[in-house]
Short mmCIF file of C-alpha atoms in Angstrom, two decimals:
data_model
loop_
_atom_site.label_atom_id
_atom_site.label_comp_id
_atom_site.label_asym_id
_atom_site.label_seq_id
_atom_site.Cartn_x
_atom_site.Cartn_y
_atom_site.Cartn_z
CA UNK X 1 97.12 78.87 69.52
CA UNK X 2 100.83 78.69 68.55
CA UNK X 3 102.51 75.79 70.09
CA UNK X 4 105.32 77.27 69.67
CA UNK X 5 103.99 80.07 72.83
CA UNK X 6 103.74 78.22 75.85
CA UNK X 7 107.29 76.73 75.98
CA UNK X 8 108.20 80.55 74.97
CA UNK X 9 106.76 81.67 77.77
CA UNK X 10 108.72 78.98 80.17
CA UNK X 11 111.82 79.72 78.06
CA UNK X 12 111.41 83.64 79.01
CA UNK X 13 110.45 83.20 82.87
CA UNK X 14 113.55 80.93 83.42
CA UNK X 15 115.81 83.32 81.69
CA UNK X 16 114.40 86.50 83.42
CA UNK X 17 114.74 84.76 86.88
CA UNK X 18 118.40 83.41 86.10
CA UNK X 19 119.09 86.87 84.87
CA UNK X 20 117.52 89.10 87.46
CA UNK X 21 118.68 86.97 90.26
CA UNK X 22 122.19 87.65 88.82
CA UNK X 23 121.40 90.95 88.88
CA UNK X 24 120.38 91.12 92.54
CA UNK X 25 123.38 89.21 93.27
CA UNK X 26 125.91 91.65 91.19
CA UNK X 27 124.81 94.57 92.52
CA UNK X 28 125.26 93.05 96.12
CA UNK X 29 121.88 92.59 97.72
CA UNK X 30 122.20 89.21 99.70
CA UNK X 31 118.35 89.47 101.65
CA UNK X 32 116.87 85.71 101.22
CA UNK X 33 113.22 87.54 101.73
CA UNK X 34 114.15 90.44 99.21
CA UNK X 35 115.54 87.25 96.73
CA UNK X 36 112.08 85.28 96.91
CA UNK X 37 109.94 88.60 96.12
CA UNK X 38 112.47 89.17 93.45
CA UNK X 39 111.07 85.15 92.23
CA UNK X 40 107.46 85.83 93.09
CA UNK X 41 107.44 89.42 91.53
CA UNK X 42 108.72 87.94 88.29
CA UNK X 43 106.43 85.04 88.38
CA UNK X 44 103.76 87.29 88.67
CA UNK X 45 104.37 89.59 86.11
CA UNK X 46 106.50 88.11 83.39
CA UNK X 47 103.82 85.14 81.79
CA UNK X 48 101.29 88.07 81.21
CA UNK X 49 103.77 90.41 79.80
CA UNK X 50 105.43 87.85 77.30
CA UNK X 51 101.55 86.79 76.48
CA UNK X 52 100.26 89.89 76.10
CA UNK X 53 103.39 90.81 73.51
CA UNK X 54 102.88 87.82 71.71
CA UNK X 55 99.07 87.91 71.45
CA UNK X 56 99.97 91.03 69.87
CA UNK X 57 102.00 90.54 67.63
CA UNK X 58 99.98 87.69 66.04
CA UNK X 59 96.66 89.13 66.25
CA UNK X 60 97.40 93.09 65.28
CA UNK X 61 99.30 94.57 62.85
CA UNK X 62 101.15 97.20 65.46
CA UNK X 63 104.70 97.85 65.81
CA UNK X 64 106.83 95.21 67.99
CA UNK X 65 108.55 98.20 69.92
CA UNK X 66 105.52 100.34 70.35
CA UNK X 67 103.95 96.95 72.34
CA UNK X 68 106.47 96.45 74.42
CA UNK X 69 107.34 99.91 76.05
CA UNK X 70 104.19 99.83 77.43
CA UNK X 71 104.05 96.17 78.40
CA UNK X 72 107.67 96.59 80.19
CA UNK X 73 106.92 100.06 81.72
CA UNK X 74 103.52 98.10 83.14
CA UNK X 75 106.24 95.35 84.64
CA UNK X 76 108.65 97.77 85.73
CA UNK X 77 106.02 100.17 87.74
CA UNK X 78 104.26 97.11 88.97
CA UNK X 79 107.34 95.67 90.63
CA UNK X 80 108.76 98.48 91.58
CA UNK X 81 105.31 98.99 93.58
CA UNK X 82 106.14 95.61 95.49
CA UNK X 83 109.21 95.93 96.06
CA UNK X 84 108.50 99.05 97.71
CA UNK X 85 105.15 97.60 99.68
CA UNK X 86 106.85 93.91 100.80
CA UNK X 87 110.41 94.54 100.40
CA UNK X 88 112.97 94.51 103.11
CA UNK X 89 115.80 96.15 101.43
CA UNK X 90 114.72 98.08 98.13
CA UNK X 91 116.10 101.74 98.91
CA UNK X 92 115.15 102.98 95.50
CA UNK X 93 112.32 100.01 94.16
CA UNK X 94 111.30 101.81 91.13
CA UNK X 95 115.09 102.08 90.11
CA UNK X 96 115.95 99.01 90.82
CA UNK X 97 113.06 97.64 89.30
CA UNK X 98 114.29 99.64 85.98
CA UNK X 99 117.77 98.66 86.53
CA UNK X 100 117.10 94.97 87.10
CA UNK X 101 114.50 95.12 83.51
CA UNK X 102 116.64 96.74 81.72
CA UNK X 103 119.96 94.09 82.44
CA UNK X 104 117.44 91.19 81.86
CA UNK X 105 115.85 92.98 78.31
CA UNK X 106 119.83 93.91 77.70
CA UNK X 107 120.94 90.41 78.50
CA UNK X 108 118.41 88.63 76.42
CA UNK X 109 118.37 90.61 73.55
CA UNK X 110 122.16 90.10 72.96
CA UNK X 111 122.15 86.44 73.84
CA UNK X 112 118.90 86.22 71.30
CA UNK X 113 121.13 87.60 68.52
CA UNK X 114 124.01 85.19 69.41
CA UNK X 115 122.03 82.72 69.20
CA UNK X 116 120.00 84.02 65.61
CA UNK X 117 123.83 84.60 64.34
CA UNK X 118 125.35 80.84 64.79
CA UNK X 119 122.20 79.54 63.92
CA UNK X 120 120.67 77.89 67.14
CA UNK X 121 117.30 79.36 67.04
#
């Protein structure tokens, strides 16, 4: 396998946490329980997401967009399914679940092209 994958997929779990802890932070939730679900949610679900997007994209000959709607809906339902089951303080889970996807995907996509642009990648 690509050596290049595993410290990919460390790469992508540290940024999603730093970025959807910010998140949960900015949008003033303060709950130390609902903050370590936040962690173990991601944990859980971003290495087999990033893996799973990556093992496709080497091994079939499919779109890059049309693998990861699917892959990020699967994240976003699956969290927002936690947060709603162990959460403390998730009045809308599913929504914030979207919400707190979409600012990481947002987020890294922009700092990904920064980083293309000025030639640090």
């Amino acid at each position: 396998m690509n050596r290049e994958l595993f410290p990919a997929l460390a790469v992508s779990l540290i940024m999603t946490l730093l970025l959807e802890i910010g998140f949960f932070l900015l949008i003033g939730k303060r709950q130390k329980k609902d903050l370590l679900l936040l962690v173990l949610v991601n944990i859980l679900t971003n290495p087999p997401v990033v893996l799973l997007y990556w093992l496709a994209v080497l091994y079939t000959d499919l779109n890059a967009s049309l693998i990861k709607i699917p892959l990020e809906l699967f994240a976003i339902f699956t969290e927002g399914y936690l947060y709603n089951k162990y959460g403390q303080n998730f009045k809308r889970p599913y929504l914030f679940s979207a919400a707190a996807n979409l600012f990481s995907y947002g987020i890294g996509a922009l700092l990904q092209l920064f980083f293309r642009r000025y030639g640090y990648v």
